[in-house]
PDB file of N, CA, C and O in Angstrom:
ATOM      1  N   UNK A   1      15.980   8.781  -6.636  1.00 93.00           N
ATOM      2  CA  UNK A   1      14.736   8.712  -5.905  1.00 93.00           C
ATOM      3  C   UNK A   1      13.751   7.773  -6.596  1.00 93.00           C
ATOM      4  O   UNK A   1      13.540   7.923  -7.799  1.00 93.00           O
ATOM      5  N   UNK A   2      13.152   6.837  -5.922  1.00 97.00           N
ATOM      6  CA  UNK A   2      12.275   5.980  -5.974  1.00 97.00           C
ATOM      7  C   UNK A   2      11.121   6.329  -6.038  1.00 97.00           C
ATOM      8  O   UNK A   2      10.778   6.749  -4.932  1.00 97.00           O
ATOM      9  N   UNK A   3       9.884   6.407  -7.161  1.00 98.00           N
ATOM     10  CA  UNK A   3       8.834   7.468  -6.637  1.00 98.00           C
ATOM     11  C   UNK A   3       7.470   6.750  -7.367  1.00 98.00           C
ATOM     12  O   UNK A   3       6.300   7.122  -7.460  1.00 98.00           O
ATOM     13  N   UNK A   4       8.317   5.339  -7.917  1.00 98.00           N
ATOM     14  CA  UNK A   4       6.951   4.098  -8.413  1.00 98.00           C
ATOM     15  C   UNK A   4       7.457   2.997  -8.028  1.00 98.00           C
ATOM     16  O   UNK A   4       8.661   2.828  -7.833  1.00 98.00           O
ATOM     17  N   UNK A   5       6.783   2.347  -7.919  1.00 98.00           N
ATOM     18  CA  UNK A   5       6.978   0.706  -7.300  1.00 98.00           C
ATOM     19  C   UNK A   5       5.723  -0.049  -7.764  1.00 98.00           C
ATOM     20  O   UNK A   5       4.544   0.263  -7.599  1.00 98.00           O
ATOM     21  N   UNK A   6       6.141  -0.889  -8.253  1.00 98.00           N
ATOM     22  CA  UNK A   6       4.824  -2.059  -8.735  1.00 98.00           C
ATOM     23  C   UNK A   6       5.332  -3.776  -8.404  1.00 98.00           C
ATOM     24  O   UNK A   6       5.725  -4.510  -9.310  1.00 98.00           O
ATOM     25  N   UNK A   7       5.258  -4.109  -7.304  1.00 98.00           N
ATOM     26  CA  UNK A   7       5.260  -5.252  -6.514  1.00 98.00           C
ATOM     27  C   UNK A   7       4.202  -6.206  -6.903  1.00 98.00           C
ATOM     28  O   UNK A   7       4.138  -7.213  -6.197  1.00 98.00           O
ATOM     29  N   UNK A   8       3.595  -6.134  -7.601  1.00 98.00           N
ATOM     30  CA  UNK A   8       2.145  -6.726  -8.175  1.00 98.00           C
ATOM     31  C   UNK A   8       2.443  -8.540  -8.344  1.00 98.00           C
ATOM     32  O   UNK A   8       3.344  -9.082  -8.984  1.00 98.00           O
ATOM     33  N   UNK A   9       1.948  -8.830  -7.976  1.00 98.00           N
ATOM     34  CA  UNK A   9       2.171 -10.731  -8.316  1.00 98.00           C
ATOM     35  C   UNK A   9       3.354 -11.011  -8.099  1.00 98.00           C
ATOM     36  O   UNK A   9       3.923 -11.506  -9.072  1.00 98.00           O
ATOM     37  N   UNK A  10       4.134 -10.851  -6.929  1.00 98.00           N
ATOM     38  CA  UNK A  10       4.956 -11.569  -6.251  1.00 98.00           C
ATOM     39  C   UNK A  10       4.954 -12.269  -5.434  1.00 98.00           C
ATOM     40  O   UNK A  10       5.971 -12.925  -5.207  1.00 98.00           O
ATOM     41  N   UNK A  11       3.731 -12.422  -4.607  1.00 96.00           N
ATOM     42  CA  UNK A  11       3.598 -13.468  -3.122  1.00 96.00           C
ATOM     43  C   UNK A  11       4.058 -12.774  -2.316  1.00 96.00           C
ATOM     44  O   UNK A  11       4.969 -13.408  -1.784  1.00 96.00           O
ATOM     45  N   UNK A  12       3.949 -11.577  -1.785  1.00 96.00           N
ATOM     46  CA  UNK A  12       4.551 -10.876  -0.628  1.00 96.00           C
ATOM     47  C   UNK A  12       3.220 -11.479   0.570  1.00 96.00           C
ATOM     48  O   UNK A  12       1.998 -11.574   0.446  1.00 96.00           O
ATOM     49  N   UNK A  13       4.120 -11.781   1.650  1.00 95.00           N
ATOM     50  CA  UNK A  13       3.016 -11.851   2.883  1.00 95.00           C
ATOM     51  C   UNK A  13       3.775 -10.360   3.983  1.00 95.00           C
ATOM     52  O   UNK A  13       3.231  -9.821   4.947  1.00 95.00           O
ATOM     53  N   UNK A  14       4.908 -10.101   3.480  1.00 96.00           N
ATOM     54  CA  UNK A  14       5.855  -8.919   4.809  1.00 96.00           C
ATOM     55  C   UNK A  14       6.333  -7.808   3.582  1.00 96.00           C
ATOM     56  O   UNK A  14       6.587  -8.037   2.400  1.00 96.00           O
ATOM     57  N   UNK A  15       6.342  -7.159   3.964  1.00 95.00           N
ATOM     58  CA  UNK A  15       6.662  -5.625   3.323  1.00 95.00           C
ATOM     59  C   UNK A  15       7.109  -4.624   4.178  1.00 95.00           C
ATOM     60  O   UNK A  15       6.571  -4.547   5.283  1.00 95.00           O
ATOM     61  N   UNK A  16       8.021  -3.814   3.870  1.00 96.00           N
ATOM     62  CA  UNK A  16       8.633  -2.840   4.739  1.00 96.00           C
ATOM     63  C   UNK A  16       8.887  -1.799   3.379  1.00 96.00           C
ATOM     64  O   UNK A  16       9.665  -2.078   2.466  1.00 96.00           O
ATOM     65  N   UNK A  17       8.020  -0.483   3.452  1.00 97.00           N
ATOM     66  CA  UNK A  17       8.553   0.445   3.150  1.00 97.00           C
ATOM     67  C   UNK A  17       9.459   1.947   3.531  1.00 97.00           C
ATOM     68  O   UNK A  17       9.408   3.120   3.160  1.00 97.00           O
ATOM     69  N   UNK A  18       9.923   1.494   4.066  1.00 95.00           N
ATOM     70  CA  UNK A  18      10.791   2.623   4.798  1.00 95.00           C
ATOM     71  C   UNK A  18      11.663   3.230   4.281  1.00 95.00           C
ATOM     72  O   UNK A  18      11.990   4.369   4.615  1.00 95.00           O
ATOM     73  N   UNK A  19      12.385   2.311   3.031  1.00 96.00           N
ATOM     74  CA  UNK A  19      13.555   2.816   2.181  1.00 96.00           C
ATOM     75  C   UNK A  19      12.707   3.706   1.180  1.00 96.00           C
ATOM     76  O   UNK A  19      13.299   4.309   0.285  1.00 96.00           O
ATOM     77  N   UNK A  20      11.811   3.768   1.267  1.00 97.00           N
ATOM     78  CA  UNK A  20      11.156   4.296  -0.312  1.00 97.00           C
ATOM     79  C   UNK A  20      10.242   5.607   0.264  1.00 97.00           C
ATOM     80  O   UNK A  20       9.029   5.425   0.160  1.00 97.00           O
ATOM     81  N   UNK A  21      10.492   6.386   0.621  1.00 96.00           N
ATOM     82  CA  UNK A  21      10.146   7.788   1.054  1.00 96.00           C
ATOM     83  C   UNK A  21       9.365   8.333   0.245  1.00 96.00           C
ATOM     84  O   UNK A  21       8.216   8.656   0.548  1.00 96.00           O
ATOM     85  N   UNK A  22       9.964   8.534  -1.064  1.00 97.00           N
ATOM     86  CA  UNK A  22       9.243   9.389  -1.930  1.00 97.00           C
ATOM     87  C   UNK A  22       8.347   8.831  -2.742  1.00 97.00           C
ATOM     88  O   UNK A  22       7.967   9.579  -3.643  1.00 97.00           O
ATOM     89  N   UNK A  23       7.732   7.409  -2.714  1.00 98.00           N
ATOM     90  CA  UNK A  23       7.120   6.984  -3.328  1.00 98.00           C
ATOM     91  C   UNK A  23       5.426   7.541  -3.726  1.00 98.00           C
ATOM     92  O   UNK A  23       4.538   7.606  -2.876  1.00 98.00           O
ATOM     93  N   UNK A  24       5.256   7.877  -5.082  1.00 98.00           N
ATOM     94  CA  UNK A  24       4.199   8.921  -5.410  1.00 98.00           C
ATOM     95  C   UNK A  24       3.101   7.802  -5.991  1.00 98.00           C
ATOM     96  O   UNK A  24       1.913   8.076  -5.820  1.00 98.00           O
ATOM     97  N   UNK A  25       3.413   6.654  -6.616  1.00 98.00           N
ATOM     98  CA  UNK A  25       2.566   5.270  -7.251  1.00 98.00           C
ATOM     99  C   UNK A  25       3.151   3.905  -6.794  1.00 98.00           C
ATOM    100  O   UNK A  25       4.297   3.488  -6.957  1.00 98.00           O
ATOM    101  N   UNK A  26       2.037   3.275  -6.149  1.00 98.00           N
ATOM    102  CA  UNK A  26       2.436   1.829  -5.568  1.00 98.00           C
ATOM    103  C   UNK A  26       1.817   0.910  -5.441  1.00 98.00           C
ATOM    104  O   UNK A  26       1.050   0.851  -4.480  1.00 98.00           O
ATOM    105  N   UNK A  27       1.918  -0.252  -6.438  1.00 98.00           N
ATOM    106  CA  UNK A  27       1.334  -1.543  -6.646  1.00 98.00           C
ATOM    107  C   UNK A  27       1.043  -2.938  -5.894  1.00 98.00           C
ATOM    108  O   UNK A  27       1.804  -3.893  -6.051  1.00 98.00           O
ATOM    109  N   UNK A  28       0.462  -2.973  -5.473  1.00 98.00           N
ATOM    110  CA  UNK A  28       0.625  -4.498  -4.444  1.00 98.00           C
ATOM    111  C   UNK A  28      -0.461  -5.126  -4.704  1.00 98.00           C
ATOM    112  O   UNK A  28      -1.279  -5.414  -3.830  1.00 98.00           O
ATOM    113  N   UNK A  29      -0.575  -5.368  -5.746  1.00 98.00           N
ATOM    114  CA  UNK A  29      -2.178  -6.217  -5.946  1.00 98.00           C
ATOM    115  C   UNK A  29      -1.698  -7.501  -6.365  1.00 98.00           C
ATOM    116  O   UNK A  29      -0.679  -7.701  -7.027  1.00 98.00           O
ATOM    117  N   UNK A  30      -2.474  -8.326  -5.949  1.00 98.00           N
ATOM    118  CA  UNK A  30      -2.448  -9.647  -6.108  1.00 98.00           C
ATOM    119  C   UNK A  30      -1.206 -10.600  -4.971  1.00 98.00           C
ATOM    120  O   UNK A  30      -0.320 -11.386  -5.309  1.00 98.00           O
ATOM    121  N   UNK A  31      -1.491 -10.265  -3.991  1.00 97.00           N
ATOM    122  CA  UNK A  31      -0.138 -10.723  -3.646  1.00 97.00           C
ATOM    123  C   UNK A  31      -1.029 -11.382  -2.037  1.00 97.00           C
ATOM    124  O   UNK A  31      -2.154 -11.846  -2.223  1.00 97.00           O
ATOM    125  N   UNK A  32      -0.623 -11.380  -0.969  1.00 96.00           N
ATOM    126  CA  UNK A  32      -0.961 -11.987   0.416  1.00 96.00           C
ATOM    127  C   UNK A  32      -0.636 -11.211   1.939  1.00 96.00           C
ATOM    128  O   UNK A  32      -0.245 -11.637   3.026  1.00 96.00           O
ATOM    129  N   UNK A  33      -1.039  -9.739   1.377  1.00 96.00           N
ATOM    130  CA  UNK A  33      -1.234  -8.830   2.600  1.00 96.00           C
ATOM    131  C   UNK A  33      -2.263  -8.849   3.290  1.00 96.00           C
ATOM    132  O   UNK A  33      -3.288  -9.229   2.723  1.00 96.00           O
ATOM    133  N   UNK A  34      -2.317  -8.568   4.304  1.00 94.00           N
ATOM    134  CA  UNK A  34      -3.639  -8.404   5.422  1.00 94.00           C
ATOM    135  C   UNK A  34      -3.371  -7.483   5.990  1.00 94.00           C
ATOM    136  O   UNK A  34      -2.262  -6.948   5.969  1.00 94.00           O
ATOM    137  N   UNK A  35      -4.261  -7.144   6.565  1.00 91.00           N
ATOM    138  CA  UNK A  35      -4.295  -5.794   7.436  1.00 91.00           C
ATOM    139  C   UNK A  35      -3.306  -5.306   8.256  1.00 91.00           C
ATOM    140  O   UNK A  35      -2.916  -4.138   8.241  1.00 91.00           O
ATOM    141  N   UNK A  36      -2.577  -6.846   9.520  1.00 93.00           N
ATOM    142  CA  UNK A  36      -1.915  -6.357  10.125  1.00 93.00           C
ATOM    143  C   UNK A  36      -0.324  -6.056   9.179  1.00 93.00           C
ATOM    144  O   UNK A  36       0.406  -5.071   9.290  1.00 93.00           O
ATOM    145  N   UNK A  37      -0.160  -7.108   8.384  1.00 94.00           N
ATOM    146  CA  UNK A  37       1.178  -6.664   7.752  1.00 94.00           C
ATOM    147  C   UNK A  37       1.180  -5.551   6.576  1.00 94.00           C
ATOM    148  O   UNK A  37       2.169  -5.375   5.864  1.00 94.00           O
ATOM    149  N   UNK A  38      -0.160  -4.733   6.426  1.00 93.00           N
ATOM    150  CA  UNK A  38      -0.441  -3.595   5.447  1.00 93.00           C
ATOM    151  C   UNK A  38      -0.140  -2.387   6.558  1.00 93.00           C
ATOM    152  O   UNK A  38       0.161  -1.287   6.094  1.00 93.00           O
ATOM    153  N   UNK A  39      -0.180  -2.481   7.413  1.00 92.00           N
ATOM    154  CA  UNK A  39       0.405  -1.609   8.625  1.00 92.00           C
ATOM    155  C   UNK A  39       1.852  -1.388   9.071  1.00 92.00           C
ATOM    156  O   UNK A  39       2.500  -0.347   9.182  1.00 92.00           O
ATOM    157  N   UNK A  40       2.262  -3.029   9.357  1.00 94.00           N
ATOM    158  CA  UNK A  40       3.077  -3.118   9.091  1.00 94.00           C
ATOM    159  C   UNK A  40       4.527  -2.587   8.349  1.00 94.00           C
ATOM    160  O   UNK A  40       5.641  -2.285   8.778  1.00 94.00           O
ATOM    161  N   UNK A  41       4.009  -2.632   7.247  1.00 96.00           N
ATOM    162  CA  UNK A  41       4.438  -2.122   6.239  1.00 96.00           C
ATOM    163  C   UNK A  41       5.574  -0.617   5.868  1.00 96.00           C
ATOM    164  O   UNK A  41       6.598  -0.389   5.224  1.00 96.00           O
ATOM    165  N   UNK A  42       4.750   0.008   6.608  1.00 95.00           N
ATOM    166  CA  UNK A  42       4.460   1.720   6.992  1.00 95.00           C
ATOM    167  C   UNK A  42       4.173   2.361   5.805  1.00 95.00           C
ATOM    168  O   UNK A  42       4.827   3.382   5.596  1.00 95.00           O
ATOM    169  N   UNK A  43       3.086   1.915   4.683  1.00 97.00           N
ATOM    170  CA  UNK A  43       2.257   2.447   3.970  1.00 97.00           C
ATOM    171  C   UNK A  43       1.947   4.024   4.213  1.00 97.00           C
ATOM    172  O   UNK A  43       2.196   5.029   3.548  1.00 97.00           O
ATOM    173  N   UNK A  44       1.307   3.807   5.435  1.00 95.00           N
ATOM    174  CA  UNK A  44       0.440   4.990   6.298  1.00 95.00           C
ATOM    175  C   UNK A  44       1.705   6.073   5.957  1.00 95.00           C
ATOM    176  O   UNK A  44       1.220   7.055   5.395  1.00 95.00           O
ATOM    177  N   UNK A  45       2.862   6.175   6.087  1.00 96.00           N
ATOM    178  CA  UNK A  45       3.855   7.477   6.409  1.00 96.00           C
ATOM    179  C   UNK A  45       4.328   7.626   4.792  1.00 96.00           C
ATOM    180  O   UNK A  45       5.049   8.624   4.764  1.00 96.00           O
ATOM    181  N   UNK A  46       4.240   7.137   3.634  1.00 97.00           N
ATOM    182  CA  UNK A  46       4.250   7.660   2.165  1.00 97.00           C
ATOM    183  C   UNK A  46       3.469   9.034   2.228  1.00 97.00           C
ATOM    184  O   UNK A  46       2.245   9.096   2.115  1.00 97.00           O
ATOM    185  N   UNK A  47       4.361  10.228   2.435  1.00 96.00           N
ATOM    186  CA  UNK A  47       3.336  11.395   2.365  1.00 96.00           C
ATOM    187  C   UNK A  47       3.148  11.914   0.745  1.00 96.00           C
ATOM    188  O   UNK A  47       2.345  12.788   0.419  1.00 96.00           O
ATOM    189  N   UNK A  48       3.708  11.468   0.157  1.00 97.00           N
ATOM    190  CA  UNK A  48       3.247  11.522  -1.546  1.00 97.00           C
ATOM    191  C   UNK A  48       2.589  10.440  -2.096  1.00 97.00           C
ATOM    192  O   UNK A  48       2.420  10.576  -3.308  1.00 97.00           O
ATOM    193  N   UNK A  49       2.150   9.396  -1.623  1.00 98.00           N
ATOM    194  CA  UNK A  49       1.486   8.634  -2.618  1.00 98.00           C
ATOM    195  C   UNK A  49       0.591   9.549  -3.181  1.00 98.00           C
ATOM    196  O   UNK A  49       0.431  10.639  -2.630  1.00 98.00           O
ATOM    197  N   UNK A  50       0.023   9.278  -4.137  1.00 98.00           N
ATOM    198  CA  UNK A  50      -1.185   9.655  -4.887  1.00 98.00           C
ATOM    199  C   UNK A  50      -1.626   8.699  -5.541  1.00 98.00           C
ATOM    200  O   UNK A  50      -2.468   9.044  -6.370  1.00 98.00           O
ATOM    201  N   UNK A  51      -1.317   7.225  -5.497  1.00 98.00           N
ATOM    202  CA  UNK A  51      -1.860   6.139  -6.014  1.00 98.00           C
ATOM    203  C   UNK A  51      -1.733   4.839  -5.934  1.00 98.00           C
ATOM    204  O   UNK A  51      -0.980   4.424  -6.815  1.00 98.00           O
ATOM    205  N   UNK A  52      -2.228   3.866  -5.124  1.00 98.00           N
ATOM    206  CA  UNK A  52      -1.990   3.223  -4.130  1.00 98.00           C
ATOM    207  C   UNK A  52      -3.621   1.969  -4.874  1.00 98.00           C
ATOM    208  O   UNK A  52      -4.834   2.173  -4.836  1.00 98.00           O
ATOM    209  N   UNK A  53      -2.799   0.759  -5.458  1.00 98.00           N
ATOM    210  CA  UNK A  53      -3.513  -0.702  -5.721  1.00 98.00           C
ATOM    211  C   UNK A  53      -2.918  -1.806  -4.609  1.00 98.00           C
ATOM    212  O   UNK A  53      -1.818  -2.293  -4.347  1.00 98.00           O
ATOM    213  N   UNK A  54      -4.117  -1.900  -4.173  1.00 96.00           N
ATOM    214  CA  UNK A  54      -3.864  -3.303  -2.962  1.00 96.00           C
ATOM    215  C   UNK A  54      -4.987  -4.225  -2.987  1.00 96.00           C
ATOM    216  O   UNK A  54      -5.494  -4.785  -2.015  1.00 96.00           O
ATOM    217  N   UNK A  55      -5.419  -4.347  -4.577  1.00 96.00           N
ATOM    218  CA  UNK A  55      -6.397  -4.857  -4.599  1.00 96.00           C
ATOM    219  C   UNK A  55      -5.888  -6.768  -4.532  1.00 96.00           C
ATOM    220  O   UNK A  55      -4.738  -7.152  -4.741  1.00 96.00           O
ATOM    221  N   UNK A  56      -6.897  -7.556  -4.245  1.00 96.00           N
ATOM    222  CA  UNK A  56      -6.685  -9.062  -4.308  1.00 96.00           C
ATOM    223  C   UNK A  56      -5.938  -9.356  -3.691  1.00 96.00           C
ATOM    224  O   UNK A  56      -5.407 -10.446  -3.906  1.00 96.00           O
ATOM    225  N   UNK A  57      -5.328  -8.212  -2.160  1.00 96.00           N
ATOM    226  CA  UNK A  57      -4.872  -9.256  -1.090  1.00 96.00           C
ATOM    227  C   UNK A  57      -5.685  -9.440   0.096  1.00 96.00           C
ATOM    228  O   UNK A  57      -6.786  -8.930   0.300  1.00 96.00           O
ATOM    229  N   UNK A  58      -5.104 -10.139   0.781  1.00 95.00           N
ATOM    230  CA  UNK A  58      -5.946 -10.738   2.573  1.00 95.00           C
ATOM    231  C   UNK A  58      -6.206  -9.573   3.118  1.00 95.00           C
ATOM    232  O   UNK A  58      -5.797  -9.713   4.271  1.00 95.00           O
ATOM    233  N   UNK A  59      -6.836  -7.986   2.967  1.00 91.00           N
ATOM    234  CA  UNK A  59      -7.035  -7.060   3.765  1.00 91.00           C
ATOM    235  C   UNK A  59      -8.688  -7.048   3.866  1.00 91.00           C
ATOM    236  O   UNK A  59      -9.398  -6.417   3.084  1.00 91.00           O
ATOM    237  N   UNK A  60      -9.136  -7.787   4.872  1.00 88.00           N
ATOM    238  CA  UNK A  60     -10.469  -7.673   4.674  1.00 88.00           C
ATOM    239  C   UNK A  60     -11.796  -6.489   6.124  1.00 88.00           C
ATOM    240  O   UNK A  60     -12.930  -6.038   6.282  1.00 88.00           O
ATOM    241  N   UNK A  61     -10.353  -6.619   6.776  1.00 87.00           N
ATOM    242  CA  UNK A  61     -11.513  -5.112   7.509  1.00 87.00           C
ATOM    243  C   UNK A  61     -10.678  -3.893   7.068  1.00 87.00           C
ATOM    244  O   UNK A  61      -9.487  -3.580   7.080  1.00 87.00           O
ATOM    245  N   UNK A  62     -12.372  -3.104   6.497  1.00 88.00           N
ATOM    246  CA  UNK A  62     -12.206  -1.658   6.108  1.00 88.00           C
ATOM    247  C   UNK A  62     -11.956  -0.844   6.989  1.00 88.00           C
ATOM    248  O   UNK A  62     -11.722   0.279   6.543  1.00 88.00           O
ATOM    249  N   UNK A  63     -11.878  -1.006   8.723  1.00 91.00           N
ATOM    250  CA  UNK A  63     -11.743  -0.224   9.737  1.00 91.00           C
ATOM    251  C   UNK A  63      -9.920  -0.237   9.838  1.00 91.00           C
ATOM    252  O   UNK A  63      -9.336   0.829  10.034  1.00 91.00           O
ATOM    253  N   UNK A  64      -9.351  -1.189   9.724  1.00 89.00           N
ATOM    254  CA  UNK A  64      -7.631  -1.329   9.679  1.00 89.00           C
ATOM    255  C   UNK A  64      -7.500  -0.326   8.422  1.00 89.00           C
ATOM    256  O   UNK A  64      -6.885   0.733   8.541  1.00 89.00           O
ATOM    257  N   UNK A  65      -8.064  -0.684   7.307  1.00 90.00           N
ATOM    258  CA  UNK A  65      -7.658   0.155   6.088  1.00 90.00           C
ATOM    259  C   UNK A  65      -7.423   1.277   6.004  1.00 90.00           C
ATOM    260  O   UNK A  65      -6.369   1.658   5.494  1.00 90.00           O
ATOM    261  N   UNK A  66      -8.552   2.311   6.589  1.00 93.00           N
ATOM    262  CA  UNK A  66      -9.013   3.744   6.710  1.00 93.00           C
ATOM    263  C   UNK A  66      -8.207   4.186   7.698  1.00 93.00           C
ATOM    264  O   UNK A  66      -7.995   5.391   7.560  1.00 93.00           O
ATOM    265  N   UNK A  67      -7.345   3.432   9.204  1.00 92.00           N
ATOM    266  CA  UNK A  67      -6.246   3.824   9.937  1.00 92.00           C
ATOM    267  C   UNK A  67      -4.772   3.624   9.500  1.00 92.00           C
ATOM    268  O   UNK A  67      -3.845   4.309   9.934  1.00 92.00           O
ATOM    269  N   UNK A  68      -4.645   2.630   8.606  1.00 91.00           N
ATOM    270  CA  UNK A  68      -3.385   2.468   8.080  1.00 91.00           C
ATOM    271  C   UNK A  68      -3.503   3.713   6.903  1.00 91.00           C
ATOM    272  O   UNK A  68      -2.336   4.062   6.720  1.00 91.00           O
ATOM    273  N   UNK A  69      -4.140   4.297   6.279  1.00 93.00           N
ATOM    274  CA  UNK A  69      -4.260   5.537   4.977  1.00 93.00           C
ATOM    275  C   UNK A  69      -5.054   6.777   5.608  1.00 93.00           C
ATOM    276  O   UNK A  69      -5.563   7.625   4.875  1.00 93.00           O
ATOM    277  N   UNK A  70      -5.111   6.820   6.592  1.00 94.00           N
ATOM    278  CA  UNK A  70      -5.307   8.201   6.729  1.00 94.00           C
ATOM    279  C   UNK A  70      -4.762   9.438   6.892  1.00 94.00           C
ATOM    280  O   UNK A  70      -5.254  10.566   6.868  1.00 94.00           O
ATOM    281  N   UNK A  71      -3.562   8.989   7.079  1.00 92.00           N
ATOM    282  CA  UNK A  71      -2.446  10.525   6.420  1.00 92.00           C
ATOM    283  C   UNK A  71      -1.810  10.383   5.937  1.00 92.00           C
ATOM    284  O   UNK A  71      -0.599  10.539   6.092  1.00 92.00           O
ATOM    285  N   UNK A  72      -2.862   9.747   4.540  1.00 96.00           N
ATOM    286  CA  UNK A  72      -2.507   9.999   2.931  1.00 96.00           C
ATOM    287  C   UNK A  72      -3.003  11.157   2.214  1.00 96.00           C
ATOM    288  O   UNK A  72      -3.368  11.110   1.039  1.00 96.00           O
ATOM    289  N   UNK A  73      -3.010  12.030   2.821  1.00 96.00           N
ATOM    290  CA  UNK A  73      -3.575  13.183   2.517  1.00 96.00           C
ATOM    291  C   UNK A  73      -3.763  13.393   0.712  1.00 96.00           C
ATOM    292  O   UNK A  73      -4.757  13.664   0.039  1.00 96.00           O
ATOM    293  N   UNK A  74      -2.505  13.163   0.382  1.00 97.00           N
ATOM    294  CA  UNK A  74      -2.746  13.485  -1.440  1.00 97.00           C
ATOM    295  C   UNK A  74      -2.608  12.673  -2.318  1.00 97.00           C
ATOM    296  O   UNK A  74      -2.064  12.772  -3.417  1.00 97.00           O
ATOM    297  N   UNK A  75      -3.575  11.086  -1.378  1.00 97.00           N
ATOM    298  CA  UNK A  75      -4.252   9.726  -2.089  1.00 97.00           C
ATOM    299  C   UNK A  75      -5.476  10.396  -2.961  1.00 97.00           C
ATOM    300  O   UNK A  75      -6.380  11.165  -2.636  1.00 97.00           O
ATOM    301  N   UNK A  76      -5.058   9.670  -4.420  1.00 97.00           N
ATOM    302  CA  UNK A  76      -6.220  10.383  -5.291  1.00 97.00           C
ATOM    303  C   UNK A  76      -6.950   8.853  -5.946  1.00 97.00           C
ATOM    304  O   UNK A  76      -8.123   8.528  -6.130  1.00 97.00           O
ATOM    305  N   UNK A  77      -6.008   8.341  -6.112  1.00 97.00           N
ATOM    306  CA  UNK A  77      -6.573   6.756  -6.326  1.00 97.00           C
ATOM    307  C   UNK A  77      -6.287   5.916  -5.751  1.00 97.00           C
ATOM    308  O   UNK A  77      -5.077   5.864  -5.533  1.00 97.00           O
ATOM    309  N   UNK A  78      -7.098   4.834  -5.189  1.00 96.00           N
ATOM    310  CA  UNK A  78      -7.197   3.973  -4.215  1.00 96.00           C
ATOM    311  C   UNK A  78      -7.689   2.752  -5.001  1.00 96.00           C
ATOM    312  O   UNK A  78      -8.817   2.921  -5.463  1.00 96.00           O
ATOM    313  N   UNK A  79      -7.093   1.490  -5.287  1.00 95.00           N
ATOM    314  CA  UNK A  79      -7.660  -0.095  -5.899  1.00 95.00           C
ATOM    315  C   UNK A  79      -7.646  -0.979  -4.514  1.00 95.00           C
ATOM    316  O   UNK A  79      -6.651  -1.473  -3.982  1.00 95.00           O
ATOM    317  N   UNK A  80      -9.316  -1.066  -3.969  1.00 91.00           N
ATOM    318  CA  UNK A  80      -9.365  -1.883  -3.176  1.00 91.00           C
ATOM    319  C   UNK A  80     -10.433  -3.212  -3.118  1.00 91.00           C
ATOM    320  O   UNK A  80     -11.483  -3.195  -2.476  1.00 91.00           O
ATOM    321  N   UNK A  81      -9.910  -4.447  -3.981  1.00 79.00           N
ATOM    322  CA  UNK A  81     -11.290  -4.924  -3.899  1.00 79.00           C
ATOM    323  C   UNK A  81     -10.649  -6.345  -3.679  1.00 79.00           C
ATOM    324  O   UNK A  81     -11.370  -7.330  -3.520  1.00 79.00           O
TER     325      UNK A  81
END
Protein backbone atom coordinates (compact mmCIF):
# COMPACT_ATOMS: atom_id res chain seq x y z
CA UNK A 1 0.00 0.00 0.00
CA UNK A 2 0.96 3.35 -1.18
CA UNK A 3 0.12 5.88 1.54
CA UNK A 4 2.95 8.90 0.58
CA UNK A 5 3.71 10.27 -2.63
CA UNK A 6 5.90 13.31 -3.21
CA UNK A 7 5.70 14.27 -7.00
CA UNK A 8 7.25 17.66 -6.13
CA UNK A 9 9.38 19.24 -9.14
CA UNK A 10 8.59 17.10 -11.87
CA UNK A 11 6.64 19.21 -14.52
CA UNK A 12 3.41 17.37 -14.21
CA UNK A 13 0.65 19.28 -16.28
CA UNK A 14 -1.91 15.57 -16.08
CA UNK A 15 -2.15 13.46 -13.05
CA UNK A 16 -4.36 10.58 -12.37
CA UNK A 17 -4.68 9.28 -8.98
CA UNK A 18 -6.74 6.41 -8.98
CA UNK A 19 -4.10 3.72 -8.42
CA UNK A 20 -3.19 5.23 -5.10
CA UNK A 21 -6.29 4.80 -2.80
CA UNK A 22 -4.74 4.88 0.35
CA UNK A 23 -2.76 7.75 0.01
CA UNK A 24 -2.53 9.57 3.65
CA UNK A 25 0.55 12.48 2.42
CA UNK A 26 0.82 14.03 -1.08
CA UNK A 27 3.21 16.36 -2.69
CA UNK A 28 2.70 18.27 -5.88
CA UNK A 29 4.29 21.48 -5.40
CA UNK A 30 6.10 23.10 -7.84
CA UNK A 31 4.99 21.50 -10.81
CA UNK A 32 2.04 22.90 -13.65
CA UNK A 33 -1.44 21.95 -12.30
CA UNK A 34 -4.49 24.07 -12.63
CA UNK A 35 -7.62 23.68 -11.47
CA UNK A 36 -9.16 21.82 -14.19
CA UNK A 37 -6.41 19.04 -14.26
CA UNK A 38 -6.31 19.21 -10.10
CA UNK A 39 -9.83 17.74 -10.57
CA UNK A 40 -8.96 15.92 -12.93
CA UNK A 41 -6.79 14.18 -11.13
CA UNK A 42 -9.34 12.63 -8.59
CA UNK A 43 -7.58 14.26 -5.64
CA UNK A 44 -11.16 14.97 -4.29
CA UNK A 45 -11.85 10.85 -3.66
CA UNK A 46 -8.28 10.28 -1.39
CA UNK A 47 -10.50 9.62 1.69
CA UNK A 48 -7.27 9.52 3.91
CA UNK A 49 -5.26 12.26 2.90
CA UNK A 50 -4.36 14.22 5.85
CA UNK A 51 -1.78 16.22 4.00
CA UNK A 52 -1.93 17.57 0.80
CA UNK A 53 1.09 20.49 -0.81
CA UNK A 54 -0.01 21.95 -4.16
CA UNK A 55 1.67 24.84 -3.57
CA UNK A 56 3.48 26.80 -6.85
CA UNK A 57 1.20 25.33 -9.36
CA UNK A 58 -1.35 27.02 -12.07
CA UNK A 59 -4.41 26.58 -9.50
CA UNK A 60 -5.52 30.00 -9.24
CA UNK A 61 -9.40 30.01 -8.42
CA UNK A 62 -10.08 29.21 -4.78
CA UNK A 63 -13.77 28.33 -5.78
CA UNK A 64 -12.39 25.01 -8.06
CA UNK A 65 -10.10 24.32 -5.00
CA UNK A 66 -12.68 24.14 -2.09
CA UNK A 67 -14.92 21.68 -4.74
CA UNK A 68 -12.13 19.55 -5.81
CA UNK A 69 -11.21 19.01 -1.49
CA UNK A 70 -14.23 18.95 -0.01
CA UNK A 71 -14.58 15.39 0.92
CA UNK A 72 -11.39 15.54 2.40
CA UNK A 73 -12.83 15.23 5.44
CA UNK A 74 -9.49 14.22 7.50
CA UNK A 75 -7.34 17.09 5.50
CA UNK A 76 -5.34 18.52 8.42
CA UNK A 77 -2.72 20.27 6.31
CA UNK A 78 -3.23 22.03 3.28
CA UNK A 79 0.14 24.03 1.22
CA UNK A 80 -1.58 26.40 -1.00
CA UNK A 81 0.18 29.36 -2.25
Amino acid sequence: LVTELDLSCVGLELLNLDSFPSLKRLSLANNSLNGKTLTASQVGTLKNLVFLNINNNKVRNLETLVVVLAGLLDLVDLTFL
